[in-house]
Amino acid sequence: NAGVMQNPRHLVRRRGQEARLRCSPMKGHSHVYWYRQLPEEGLKFMVYLQKENIIDESGMPKERFSAEFPKEGPSILRIQQVVRGDSAAYFCASSQDRNQPQHFGDGTRLSIL
Amino acid sequence: GQQLNQSPQSMFIQEGEDVSMNCTSSSIFNTWLWYKQEPGEGPVLLIALYKAGELTSNGRLTAQFGITRKDSFLNISASIPSDVGIYFCAGPLRVNAGNMLTFGGGTRLMVKP
């Protein structure tokens, strides 16, 4: 999984706080995808971004969740007013274009107290 | 979105045995992907299949794209302890979804030395 960098690797928040998860894609990749994985389950697609644009956010919860991929810097997945059900592993993947294979980071494990 | 069902959910085998797992869908897929995920890491792509009937190998791993385009199989020959992990099938979330993927629930493989 070298290349796609996610941080932090582990994040603990109390209910009501904000969580910010960062993803730096592989060099030369301008397409970023975020997925969520609950324990004992497969990954669920959340959002697909290109530089400065949200291409598809059909998997994002309607409230409290947002994502961005600015011209400079990493992609950010933001969760406002976190609740216990937000506890999960969040994975980012990147690709060179929408049809080239995507490479995954090692995820951020979010725990809500 | 399209959904994928994997079986078995888990397997506990002896080192040296061959392993077979499968993935089915109620709808047609034009791409099948097989990933392996180890604890604390993101999924790593093992094999990609793009054509019905295609049989592709990667070392001791062989995957097939079912003729009906509604299933795929992954076989591991002569298993070794480092094969331990969760194996996921994945495919496009919907037609023309590109890299936006839907994942099966995974097959957890345990290998006894």
mmCIF file with all atom_site columns, C-alpha atoms in Angstrom:
data_model
loop_
_atom_site.group_PDB
_atom_site.id
_atom_site.type_symbol
_atom_site.label_atom_id
_atom_site.label_alt_id
_atom_site.label_comp_id
_atom_site.label_asym_id
_atom_site.label_entity_id
_atom_site.label_seq_id
_atom_site.pdbx_PDB_ins_code
_atom_site.Cartn_x
_atom_site.Cartn_y
_atom_site.Cartn_z
_atom_site.occupancy
_atom_site.B_iso_or_equiv
_atom_site.pdbx_formal_charge
_atom_site.auth_seq_id
_atom_site.auth_comp_id
_atom_site.auth_asym_id
_atom_site.auth_atom_id
_atom_site.pdbx_PDB_model_num
ATOM 1   C CA . ASN A 1 1   ? 0.000   0.000   0.000   1.00 0.00 ? 1   ASN A CA 1
ATOM 2   C CA . ALA A 1 2   ? 2.988   2.349   -0.329  1.00 0.00 ? 2   ALA A CA 1
ATOM 3   C CA . GLY A 1 3   ? 2.002   5.608   -1.924  1.00 0.00 ? 3   GLY A CA 1
ATOM 4   C CA . VAL A 1 4   ? -1.458  6.514   -0.634  1.00 0.00 ? 4   VAL A CA 1
ATOM 5   C CA . MET A 1 5   ? -0.910  8.101   2.746   1.00 0.00 ? 5   MET A CA 1
ATOM 6   C CA . GLN A 1 6   ? -3.681  8.446   5.271   1.00 0.00 ? 6   GLN A CA 1
ATOM 7   C CA . ASN A 1 7   ? -3.462  10.157  8.611   1.00 0.00 ? 7   ASN A CA 1
ATOM 8   C CA . PRO A 1 8   ? -4.034  9.848   11.363  1.00 0.00 ? 8   PRO A CA 1
ATOM 9   C CA . ARG A 1 9   ? -3.997  6.034   11.454  1.00 0.00 ? 9   ARG A CA 1
ATOM 10  C CA . HIS A 1 10  ? -6.122  6.080   14.596  1.00 0.00 ? 10  HIS A CA 1
ATOM 11  C CA . LEU A 1 11  ? -8.447  8.819   15.758  1.00 0.00 ? 11  LEU A CA 1
ATOM 12  C CA . VAL A 1 12  ? -10.495 8.932   18.934  1.00 0.00 ? 12  VAL A CA 1
ATOM 13  C CA . ARG A 1 13  ? -13.271 11.456  19.318  1.00 0.00 ? 13  ARG A CA 1
ATOM 14  C CA . ARG A 1 14  ? -16.048 12.048  21.803  1.00 0.00 ? 14  ARG A CA 1
ATOM 15  C CA . ARG A 1 15  ? -19.625 12.255  20.652  1.00 0.00 ? 15  ARG A CA 1
ATOM 16  C CA . GLY A 1 16  ? -20.369 15.688  19.224  1.00 0.00 ? 16  GLY A CA 1
ATOM 17  C CA . GLN A 1 17  ? -16.793 16.477  18.205  1.00 0.00 ? 17  GLN A CA 1
ATOM 18  C CA . GLU A 1 18  ? -15.503 16.826  14.668  1.00 0.00 ? 18  GLU A CA 1
ATOM 19  C CA . ALA A 1 19  ? -13.288 14.291  12.930  1.00 0.00 ? 19  ALA A CA 1
ATOM 20  C CA . ARG A 1 20  ? -10.953 15.216  10.077  1.00 0.00 ? 20  ARG A CA 1
ATOM 21  C CA . LEU A 1 21  ? -9.380  12.451  8.048   1.00 0.00 ? 21  LEU A CA 1
ATOM 22  C CA . ARG A 1 22  ? -6.651  13.216  5.539   1.00 0.00 ? 22  ARG A CA 1
ATOM 23  C CA . CYS A 1 23  ? -5.560  11.417  2.399   1.00 0.00 ? 23  CYS A CA 1
ATOM 24  C CA . SER A 1 24  ? -2.582  12.168  0.204   1.00 0.00 ? 24  SER A CA 1
ATOM 25  C CA . PRO A 1 25  ? -2.909  10.293  -3.097  1.00 0.00 ? 25  PRO A CA 1
ATOM 26  C CA . MET A 1 26  ? -0.094  8.580   -4.911  1.00 0.00 ? 26  MET A CA 1
ATOM 27  C CA . LYS A 1 27  ? 2.146   10.861  -6.911  1.00 0.00 ? 27  LYS A CA 1
ATOM 28  C CA . GLY A 1 28  ? 0.554   11.657  -10.246 1.00 0.00 ? 28  GLY A CA 1
ATOM 29  C CA . HIS A 1 29  ? -2.933  10.580  -9.147  1.00 0.00 ? 29  HIS A CA 1
ATOM 30  C CA . SER A 1 30  ? -5.692  13.143  -9.339  1.00 0.00 ? 30  SER A CA 1
ATOM 31  C CA . HIS A 1 31  ? -8.686  10.875  -8.599  1.00 0.00 ? 31  HIS A CA 1
ATOM 32  C CA . VAL A 1 32  ? -9.542  10.101  -4.993  1.00 0.00 ? 32  VAL A CA 1
ATOM 33  C CA . TYR A 1 33  ? -12.162 7.762   -3.535  1.00 0.00 ? 33  TYR A CA 1
ATOM 34  C CA . TRP A 1 34  ? -13.297 7.376   0.074   1.00 0.00 ? 34  TRP A CA 1
ATOM 35  C CA . TYR A 1 35  ? -14.759 4.165   1.489   1.00 0.00 ? 35  TYR A CA 1
ATOM 36  C CA . ARG A 1 36  ? -16.034 3.148   4.924   1.00 0.00 ? 36  ARG A CA 1
ATOM 37  C CA . GLN A 1 37  ? -15.618 -0.293  6.421   1.00 0.00 ? 37  GLN A CA 1
ATOM 38  C CA . LEU A 1 38  ? -17.569 -1.505  9.439   1.00 0.00 ? 38  LEU A CA 1
ATOM 39  C CA . PRO A 1 39  ? -16.220 -4.491  11.410  1.00 0.00 ? 39  PRO A CA 1
ATOM 40  C CA . GLU A 1 40  ? -16.711 -7.823  9.642   1.00 0.00 ? 40  GLU A CA 1
ATOM 41  C CA . GLU A 1 41  ? -18.000 -6.126  6.487   1.00 0.00 ? 41  GLU A CA 1
ATOM 42  C CA . GLY A 1 42  ? -16.754 -5.120  3.064   1.00 0.00 ? 42  GLY A CA 1
ATOM 43  C CA . LEU A 1 43  ? -15.904 -1.582  2.062   1.00 0.00 ? 43  LEU A CA 1
ATOM 44  C CA . LYS A 1 44  ? -18.744 0.769   1.163   1.00 0.00 ? 44  LYS A CA 1
ATOM 45  C CA . PHE A 1 45  ? -18.181 3.548   -1.366  1.00 0.00 ? 45  PHE A CA 1
ATOM 46  C CA . MET A 1 46  ? -18.730 7.066   -0.051  1.00 0.00 ? 46  MET A CA 1
ATOM 47  C CA . VAL A 1 47  ? -17.432 9.724   -2.440  1.00 0.00 ? 47  VAL A CA 1
ATOM 48  C CA . TYR A 1 48  ? -15.321 10.236  -5.561  1.00 0.00 ? 48  TYR A CA 1
ATOM 49  C CA . LEU A 1 49  ? -13.364 13.443  -6.067  1.00 0.00 ? 49  LEU A CA 1
ATOM 50  C CA . GLN A 1 50  ? -11.025 14.972  -8.574  1.00 0.00 ? 50  GLN A CA 1
ATOM 51  C CA . LYS A 1 51  ? -8.962  18.039  -7.875  1.00 0.00 ? 51  LYS A CA 1
ATOM 52  C CA . GLU A 1 52  ? -11.370 20.730  -6.606  1.00 0.00 ? 52  GLU A CA 1
ATOM 53  C CA . ASN A 1 53  ? -14.434 18.777  -7.749  1.00 0.00 ? 53  ASN A CA 1
ATOM 54  C CA . ILE A 1 54  ? -16.820 16.280  -6.197  1.00 0.00 ? 54  ILE A CA 1
ATOM 55  C CA . ILE A 1 55  ? -17.665 13.856  -8.989  1.00 0.00 ? 55  ILE A CA 1
ATOM 56  C CA . ASP A 1 56  ? -20.005 11.479  -7.157  1.00 0.00 ? 56  ASP A CA 1
ATOM 57  C CA . GLU A 1 57  ? -21.127 11.598  -3.540  1.00 0.00 ? 57  GLU A CA 1
ATOM 58  C CA . SER A 1 58  ? -23.929 9.069   -3.773  1.00 0.00 ? 58  SER A CA 1
ATOM 59  C CA . GLY A 1 59  ? -22.522 7.042   -0.858  1.00 0.00 ? 59  GLY A CA 1
ATOM 60  C CA . MET A 1 60  ? -22.163 9.937   1.545   1.00 0.00 ? 60  MET A CA 1
ATOM 61  C CA . PRO A 1 61  ? -24.642 10.328  4.397   1.00 0.00 ? 61  PRO A CA 1
ATOM 62  C CA . LYS A 1 62  ? -26.781 13.381  3.750   1.00 0.00 ? 62  LYS A CA 1
ATOM 63  C CA . GLU A 1 63  ? -25.831 15.137  6.949   1.00 0.00 ? 63  GLU A CA 1
ATOM 64  C CA . ARG A 1 64  ? -22.629 15.763  8.923   1.00 0.00 ? 64  ARG A CA 1
ATOM 65  C CA . PHE A 1 65  ? -20.292 14.301  6.276   1.00 0.00 ? 65  PHE A CA 1
ATOM 66  C CA . SER A 1 66  ? -18.362 16.324  3.727   1.00 0.00 ? 66  SER A CA 1
ATOM 67  C CA . ALA A 1 67  ? -15.313 15.817  1.541   1.00 0.00 ? 67  ALA A CA 1
ATOM 68  C CA . GLU A 1 68  ? -12.967 18.019  -0.375  1.00 0.00 ? 68  GLU A CA 1
ATOM 69  C CA . PHE A 1 69  ? -9.874  17.669  -2.549  1.00 0.00 ? 69  PHE A CA 1
ATOM 70  C CA . PRO A 1 70  ? -8.318  21.116  -2.894  1.00 0.00 ? 70  PRO A CA 1
ATOM 71  C CA . LYS A 1 71  ? -5.928  22.197  -5.604  1.00 0.00 ? 71  LYS A CA 1
ATOM 72  C CA . GLU A 1 72  ? -3.088  21.988  -3.124  1.00 0.00 ? 72  GLU A CA 1
ATOM 73  C CA . GLY A 1 73  ? -2.869  19.554  -0.247  1.00 0.00 ? 73  GLY A CA 1
ATOM 74  C CA . PRO A 1 74  ? -4.556  16.320  0.737   1.00 0.00 ? 74  PRO A CA 1
ATOM 75  C CA . SER A 1 75  ? -8.146  15.253  0.381   1.00 0.00 ? 75  SER A CA 1
ATOM 76  C CA . ILE A 1 76  ? -10.121 15.715  3.592   1.00 0.00 ? 76  ILE A CA 1
ATOM 77  C CA . LEU A 1 77  ? -13.102 13.725  4.823   1.00 0.00 ? 77  LEU A CA 1
ATOM 78  C CA . ARG A 1 78  ? -14.842 15.681  7.559   1.00 0.00 ? 78  ARG A CA 1
ATOM 79  C CA . ILE A 1 79  ? -17.421 14.317  9.950   1.00 0.00 ? 79  ILE A CA 1
ATOM 80  C CA . GLN A 1 80  ? -19.177 16.849  12.124  1.00 0.00 ? 80  GLN A CA 1
ATOM 81  C CA . GLN A 1 81  ? -20.877 16.105  15.439  1.00 0.00 ? 81  GLN A CA 1
ATOM 82  C CA . VAL A 1 82  ? -19.733 12.504  15.448  1.00 0.00 ? 82  VAL A CA 1
ATOM 83  C CA . VAL A 1 83  ? -21.948 9.745   16.846  1.00 0.00 ? 83  VAL A CA 1
ATOM 84  C CA . ARG A 1 84  ? -21.102 6.215   17.980  1.00 0.00 ? 84  ARG A CA 1
ATOM 85  C CA . GLY A 1 85  ? -22.279 4.793   14.661  1.00 0.00 ? 85  GLY A CA 1
ATOM 86  C CA . ASP A 1 86  ? -19.510 6.686   12.862  1.00 0.00 ? 86  ASP A CA 1
ATOM 87  C CA . SER A 1 87  ? -16.945 4.315   14.396  1.00 0.00 ? 87  SER A CA 1
ATOM 88  C CA . ALA A 1 88  ? -15.373 2.511   11.465  1.00 0.00 ? 88  ALA A CA 1
ATOM 89  C CA . ALA A 1 89  ? -12.269 2.259   9.329   1.00 0.00 ? 89  ALA A CA 1
ATOM 90  C CA . TYR A 1 90  ? -12.176 4.882   6.591   1.00 0.00 ? 90  TYR A CA 1
ATOM 91  C CA . PHE A 1 91  ? -10.123 4.098   3.517   1.00 0.00 ? 91  PHE A CA 1
ATOM 92  C CA . CYS A 1 92  ? -8.938  6.358   0.775   1.00 0.00 ? 92  CYS A CA 1
ATOM 93  C CA . ALA A 1 93  ? -7.897  5.174   -2.677  1.00 0.00 ? 93  ALA A CA 1
ATOM 94  C CA . SER A 1 94  ? -6.402  7.020   -5.614  1.00 0.00 ? 94  SER A CA 1
ATOM 95  C CA . SER A 1 95  ? -5.992  6.429   -9.320  1.00 0.00 ? 95  SER A CA 1
ATOM 96  C CA . GLN A 1 96  ? -4.432  8.124   -12.306 1.00 0.00 ? 96  GLN A CA 1
ATOM 97  C CA . ASP A 1 97  ? -7.770  8.296   -14.085 1.00 0.00 ? 97  ASP A CA 1
ATOM 98  C CA . ARG A 1 98  ? -11.247 6.903   -13.544 1.00 0.00 ? 98  ARG A CA 1
ATOM 99  C CA . ASN A 1 99  ? -10.510 3.617   -15.307 1.00 0.00 ? 99  ASN A CA 1
ATOM 100 C CA . GLN A 1 100 ? -7.000  2.857   -14.067 1.00 0.00 ? 100 GLN A CA 1
ATOM 101 C CA . PRO A 1 101 ? -6.759  0.548   -11.027 1.00 0.00 ? 101 PRO A CA 1
ATOM 102 C CA . GLN A 1 102 ? -7.045  2.343   -7.720  1.00 0.00 ? 102 GLN A CA 1
ATOM 103 C CA . HIS A 1 103 ? -4.592  1.912   -4.881  1.00 0.00 ? 103 HIS A CA 1
ATOM 104 C CA . PHE A 1 104 ? -5.726  1.966   -1.278  1.00 0.00 ? 104 PHE A CA 1
ATOM 105 C CA . GLY A 1 105 ? -4.169  3.551   1.769   1.00 0.00 ? 105 GLY A CA 1
ATOM 106 C CA . ASP A 1 106 ? -4.014  1.731   5.106   1.00 0.00 ? 106 ASP A CA 1
ATOM 107 C CA . GLY A 1 107 ? -6.998  3.575   6.494   1.00 0.00 ? 107 GLY A CA 1
ATOM 108 C CA . THR A 1 108 ? -7.935  5.671   9.512   1.00 0.00 ? 108 THR A CA 1
ATOM 109 C CA . ARG A 1 109 ? -9.588  3.829   12.377  1.00 0.00 ? 109 ARG A CA 1
ATOM 110 C CA . LEU A 1 110 ? -12.109 6.172   13.953  1.00 0.00 ? 110 LEU A CA 1
ATOM 111 C CA . SER A 1 111 ? -13.376 5.391   17.427  1.00 0.00 ? 111 SER A CA 1
ATOM 112 C CA . ILE A 1 112 ? -16.139 7.396   19.059  1.00 0.00 ? 112 ILE A CA 1
ATOM 113 C CA . LEU A 1 113 ? -16.340 7.402   22.842  1.00 0.00 ? 113 LEU A CA 1
ATOM 114 C CA . GLY B 2 1   ? -26.136 -0.137  -6.579  1.00 0.00 ? 1   GLY B CA 1
ATOM 115 C CA . GLN B 2 2   ? -25.148 -3.687  -7.420  1.00 0.00 ? 2   GLN B CA 1
ATOM 116 C CA . GLN B 2 3   ? -24.517 -6.083  -4.557  1.00 0.00 ? 3   GLN B CA 1
ATOM 117 C CA . LEU B 2 4   ? -22.098 -8.972  -4.237  1.00 0.00 ? 4   LEU B CA 1
ATOM 118 C CA . ASN B 2 5   ? -22.420 -12.106 -2.119  1.00 0.00 ? 5   ASN B CA 1
ATOM 119 C CA . GLN B 2 6   ? -19.345 -14.058 -1.122  1.00 0.00 ? 6   GLN B CA 1
ATOM 120 C CA . SER B 2 7   ? -19.050 -17.578 0.165   1.00 0.00 ? 7   SER B CA 1
ATOM 121 C CA . PRO B 2 8   ? -17.912 -19.080 2.323   1.00 0.00 ? 8   PRO B CA 1
ATOM 122 C CA . GLN B 2 9   ? -17.746 -16.371 4.971   1.00 0.00 ? 9   GLN B CA 1
ATOM 123 C CA . SER B 2 10  ? -14.742 -18.037 6.556   1.00 0.00 ? 10  SER B CA 1
ATOM 124 C CA . MET B 2 11  ? -12.442 -20.976 5.974   1.00 0.00 ? 11  MET B CA 1
ATOM 125 C CA . PHE B 2 12  ? -9.992  -22.715 8.283   1.00 0.00 ? 12  PHE B CA 1
ATOM 126 C CA . ILE B 2 13  ? -7.635  -24.939 6.334   1.00 0.00 ? 13  ILE B CA 1
ATOM 127 C CA . GLN B 2 14  ? -4.401  -26.836 6.691   1.00 0.00 ? 14  GLN B CA 1
ATOM 128 C CA . GLU B 2 15  ? -1.239  -25.490 5.106   1.00 0.00 ? 15  GLU B CA 1
ATOM 129 C CA . GLY B 2 16  ? -0.766  -27.013 1.680   1.00 0.00 ? 16  GLY B CA 1
ATOM 130 C CA . GLU B 2 17  ? -4.457  -27.372 0.910   1.00 0.00 ? 17  GLU B CA 1
ATOM 131 C CA . ASP B 2 18  ? -6.126  -25.720 -2.043  1.00 0.00 ? 18  ASP B CA 1
ATOM 132 C CA . VAL B 2 19  ? -8.758  -23.066 -1.436  1.00 0.00 ? 19  VAL B CA 1
ATOM 133 C CA . SER B 2 20  ? -11.764 -22.053 -3.483  1.00 0.00 ? 20  SER B CA 1
ATOM 134 C CA . MET B 2 21  ? -14.118 -19.160 -2.864  1.00 0.00 ? 21  MET B CA 1
ATOM 135 C CA . ASN B 2 22  ? -16.752 -17.488 -4.963  1.00 0.00 ? 22  ASN B CA 1
ATOM 136 C CA . CYS B 2 23  ? -18.687 -14.322 -5.469  1.00 0.00 ? 23  CYS B CA 1
ATOM 137 C CA . THR B 2 24  ? -22.144 -13.956 -6.988  1.00 0.00 ? 24  THR B CA 1
ATOM 138 C CA . SER B 2 25  ? -24.406 -11.140 -8.025  1.00 0.00 ? 25  SER B CA 1
ATOM 139 C CA . SER B 2 26  ? -28.028 -10.893 -9.080  1.00 0.00 ? 26  SER B CA 1
ATOM 140 C CA . SER B 2 27  ? -27.012 -8.488  -11.845 1.00 0.00 ? 27  SER B CA 1
ATOM 141 C CA . ILE B 2 28  ? -24.410 -8.554  -14.577 1.00 0.00 ? 28  ILE B CA 1
ATOM 142 C CA . PHE B 2 29  ? -20.914 -7.225  -13.962 1.00 0.00 ? 29  PHE B CA 1
ATOM 143 C CA . ASN B 2 30  ? -18.453 -6.226  -16.670 1.00 0.00 ? 30  ASN B CA 1
ATOM 144 C CA . THR B 2 31  ? -15.465 -6.214  -14.323 1.00 0.00 ? 31  THR B CA 1
ATOM 145 C CA . TRP B 2 32  ? -14.536 -8.440  -11.410 1.00 0.00 ? 32  TRP B CA 1
ATOM 146 C CA . LEU B 2 33  ? -11.760 -7.593  -8.993  1.00 0.00 ? 33  LEU B CA 1
ATOM 147 C CA . TRP B 2 34  ? -10.275 -9.680  -6.199  1.00 0.00 ? 34  TRP B CA 1
ATOM 148 C CA . TYR B 2 35  ? -8.590  -7.997  -3.241  1.00 0.00 ? 35  TYR B CA 1
ATOM 149 C CA . LYS B 2 36  ? -6.813  -9.246  -0.139  1.00 0.00 ? 36  LYS B CA 1
ATOM 150 C CA . GLN B 2 37  ? -6.884  -7.332  3.118   1.00 0.00 ? 37  GLN B CA 1
ATOM 151 C CA . GLU B 2 38  ? -4.589  -8.060  6.043   1.00 0.00 ? 38  GLU B CA 1
ATOM 152 C CA . PRO B 2 39  ? -5.185  -6.762  9.567   1.00 0.00 ? 39  PRO B CA 1
ATOM 153 C CA . GLY B 2 40  ? -4.557  -3.044  9.909   1.00 0.00 ? 40  GLY B CA 1
ATOM 154 C CA . GLU B 2 41  ? -4.069  -2.539  6.209   1.00 0.00 ? 41  GLU B CA 1
ATOM 155 C CA . GLY B 2 42  ? -6.000  -1.497  3.147   1.00 0.00 ? 42  GLY B CA 1
ATOM 156 C CA . PRO B 2 43  ? -7.091  -3.874  0.403   1.00 0.00 ? 43  PRO B CA 1
ATOM 157 C CA . VAL B 2 44  ? -4.492  -4.904  -2.156  1.00 0.00 ? 44  VAL B CA 1
ATOM 158 C CA . LEU B 2 45  ? -5.547  -5.813  -5.677  1.00 0.00 ? 45  LEU B CA 1
ATOM 159 C CA . LEU B 2 46  ? -4.743  -9.441  -6.536  1.00 0.00 ? 46  LEU B CA 1
ATOM 160 C CA . ILE B 2 47  ? -6.429  -10.054 -9.868  1.00 0.00 ? 47  ILE B CA 1
ATOM 161 C CA . ALA B 2 48  ? -8.606  -8.036  -12.251 1.00 0.00 ? 48  ALA B CA 1
ATOM 162 C CA . LEU B 2 49  ? -10.969 -9.680  -14.753 1.00 0.00 ? 49  LEU B CA 1
ATOM 163 C CA . TYR B 2 50  ? -12.543 -7.817  -17.665 1.00 0.00 ? 50  TYR B CA 1
ATOM 164 C CA . LYS B 2 51  ? -14.019 -10.446 -19.987 1.00 0.00 ? 51  LYS B CA 1
ATOM 165 C CA . ALA B 2 52  ? -16.622 -13.189 -19.488 1.00 0.00 ? 52  ALA B CA 1
ATOM 166 C CA . GLY B 2 53  ? -14.932 -16.580 -19.328 1.00 0.00 ? 53  GLY B CA 1
ATOM 167 C CA . GLU B 2 54  ? -11.524 -15.045 -18.641 1.00 0.00 ? 54  GLU B CA 1
ATOM 168 C CA . LEU B 2 55  ? -9.177  -17.111 -16.479 1.00 0.00 ? 55  LEU B CA 1
ATOM 169 C CA . THR B 2 56  ? -6.265  -15.200 -14.963 1.00 0.00 ? 56  THR B CA 1
ATOM 170 C CA . SER B 2 57  ? -3.450  -16.315 -12.685 1.00 0.00 ? 57  SER B CA 1
ATOM 171 C CA . ASN B 2 58  ? -1.165  -14.481 -10.314 1.00 0.00 ? 58  ASN B CA 1
ATOM 172 C CA . GLY B 2 59  ? 1.307   -16.948 -8.840  1.00 0.00 ? 59  GLY B CA 1
ATOM 173 C CA . ARG B 2 60  ? -0.665  -19.503 -6.836  1.00 0.00 ? 60  ARG B CA 1
ATOM 174 C CA . LEU B 2 61  ? -3.873  -17.528 -7.317  1.00 0.00 ? 61  LEU B CA 1
ATOM 175 C CA . THR B 2 62  ? -6.277  -18.123 -10.174 1.00 0.00 ? 62  THR B CA 1
ATOM 176 C CA . ALA B 2 63  ? -9.513  -16.252 -10.764 1.00 0.00 ? 63  ALA B CA 1
ATOM 177 C CA . GLN B 2 64  ? -12.248 -16.742 -13.305 1.00 0.00 ? 64  GLN B CA 1
ATOM 178 C CA . PHE B 2 65  ? -14.893 -14.413 -14.692 1.00 0.00 ? 65  PHE B CA 1
ATOM 179 C CA . GLY B 2 66  ? -18.069 -16.481 -14.936 1.00 0.00 ? 66  GLY B CA 1
ATOM 180 C CA . ILE B 2 67  ? -19.696 -16.993 -18.314 1.00 0.00 ? 67  ILE B CA 1
ATOM 181 C CA . THR B 2 68  ? -23.003 -15.632 -17.053 1.00 0.00 ? 68  THR B CA 1
ATOM 182 C CA . ARG B 2 69  ? -21.152 -12.487 -15.875 1.00 0.00 ? 69  ARG B CA 1
ATOM 183 C CA . LYS B 2 70  ? -22.926 -12.906 -12.548 1.00 0.00 ? 70  LYS B CA 1
ATOM 184 C CA . ASP B 2 71  ? -20.193 -14.755 -10.706 1.00 0.00 ? 71  ASP B CA 1
ATOM 185 C CA . SER B 2 72  ? -16.470 -15.097 -10.214 1.00 0.00 ? 72  SER B CA 1
ATOM 186 C CA . PHE B 2 73  ? -14.212 -17.609 -8.492  1.00 0.00 ? 73  PHE B CA 1
ATOM 187 C CA . LEU B 2 74  ? -10.861 -17.329 -6.762  1.00 0.00 ? 74  LEU B CA 1
ATOM 188 C CA . ASN B 2 75  ? -8.673  -20.341 -6.164  1.00 0.00 ? 75  ASN B CA 1
ATOM 189 C CA . ILE B 2 76  ? -5.500  -20.497 -4.113  1.00 0.00 ? 76  ILE B CA 1
ATOM 190 C CA . SER B 2 77  ? -3.309  -23.536 -4.589  1.00 0.00 ? 77  SER B CA 1
ATOM 191 C CA . ALA B 2 78  ? -0.995  -25.025 -1.976  1.00 0.00 ? 78  ALA B CA 1
ATOM 192 C CA . SER B 2 79  ? -1.888  -22.514 0.729   1.00 0.00 ? 79  SER B CA 1
ATOM 193 C CA . ILE B 2 80  ? 0.787   -21.125 3.025   1.00 0.00 ? 80  ILE B CA 1
ATOM 194 C CA . PRO B 2 81  ? 0.464   -19.258 6.351   1.00 0.00 ? 81  PRO B CA 1
ATOM 195 C CA . SER B 2 82  ? 0.940   -15.850 4.723   1.00 0.00 ? 82  SER B CA 1
ATOM 196 C CA . ASP B 2 83  ? -2.253  -16.408 2.713   1.00 0.00 ? 83  ASP B CA 1
ATOM 197 C CA . VAL B 2 84  ? -4.140  -15.561 5.898   1.00 0.00 ? 84  VAL B CA 1
ATOM 198 C CA . GLY B 2 85  ? -6.387  -12.563 5.453   1.00 0.00 ? 85  GLY B CA 1
ATOM 199 C CA . ILE B 2 86  ? -9.762  -11.483 4.150   1.00 0.00 ? 86  ILE B CA 1
ATOM 200 C CA . TYR B 2 87  ? -10.430 -11.874 0.447   1.00 0.00 ? 87  TYR B CA 1
ATOM 201 C CA . PHE B 2 88  ? -12.914 -9.505  -1.149  1.00 0.00 ? 88  PHE B CA 1
ATOM 202 C CA . CYS B 2 89  ? -14.491 -9.528  -4.554  1.00 0.00 ? 89  CYS B CA 1
ATOM 203 C CA . ALA B 2 90  ? -15.460 -6.158  -5.982  1.00 0.00 ? 90  ALA B CA 1
ATOM 204 C CA . GLY B 2 91  ? -16.996 -4.684  -9.081  1.00 0.00 ? 91  GLY B CA 1
ATOM 205 C CA . PRO B 2 92  ? -18.300 -1.395  -10.393 1.00 0.00 ? 92  PRO B CA 1
ATOM 206 C CA . LEU B 2 93  ? -20.978 0.142   -8.206  1.00 0.00 ? 93  LEU B CA 1
ATOM 207 C CA . ARG B 2 94  ? -23.189 0.513   -11.260 1.00 0.00 ? 94  ARG B CA 1
ATOM 208 C CA . VAL B 2 95  ? -22.838 0.617   -15.035 1.00 0.00 ? 95  VAL B CA 1
ATOM 209 C CA . ASN B 2 96  ? -20.087 3.040   -16.127 1.00 0.00 ? 96  ASN B CA 1
ATOM 210 C CA . ALA B 2 97  ? -19.077 3.604   -12.503 1.00 0.00 ? 97  ALA B CA 1
ATOM 211 C CA . GLY B 2 98  ? -15.389 3.348   -13.326 1.00 0.00 ? 98  GLY B CA 1
ATOM 212 C CA . ASN B 2 99  ? -13.462 2.983   -10.105 1.00 0.00 ? 99  ASN B CA 1
ATOM 213 C CA . MET B 2 100 ? -16.435 3.473   -7.785  1.00 0.00 ? 100 MET B CA 1
ATOM 214 C CA . LEU B 2 101 ? -16.628 -0.048  -6.419  1.00 0.00 ? 101 LEU B CA 1
ATOM 215 C CA . THR B 2 102 ? -19.009 -2.250  -4.498  1.00 0.00 ? 102 THR B CA 1
ATOM 216 C CA . PHE B 2 103 ? -17.436 -4.960  -2.350  1.00 0.00 ? 103 PHE B CA 1
ATOM 217 C CA . GLY B 2 104 ? -18.633 -8.335  -1.194  1.00 0.00 ? 104 GLY B CA 1
ATOM 218 C CA . GLY B 2 105 ? -18.672 -9.172  2.496   1.00 0.00 ? 105 GLY B CA 1
ATOM 219 C CA . GLY B 2 106 ? -15.381 -11.046 2.275   1.00 0.00 ? 106 GLY B CA 1
ATOM 220 C CA . THR B 2 107 ? -14.084 -14.561 2.889   1.00 0.00 ? 107 THR B CA 1
ATOM 221 C CA . ARG B 2 108 ? -11.851 -14.810 5.942   1.00 0.00 ? 108 ARG B CA 1
ATOM 222 C CA . LEU B 2 109 ? -9.094  -17.343 5.389   1.00 0.00 ? 109 LEU B CA 1
ATOM 223 C CA . MET B 2 110 ? -7.182  -18.934 8.235   1.00 0.00 ? 110 MET B CA 1
ATOM 224 C CA . VAL B 2 111 ? -4.312  -21.336 7.550   1.00 0.00 ? 111 VAL B CA 1
ATOM 225 C CA . LYS B 2 112 ? -3.026  -23.796 10.107  1.00 0.00 ? 112 LYS B CA 1
ATOM 226 C CA . PRO B 2 113 ? 0.699   -24.502 9.762   1.00 0.00 ? 113 PRO B CA 1
#
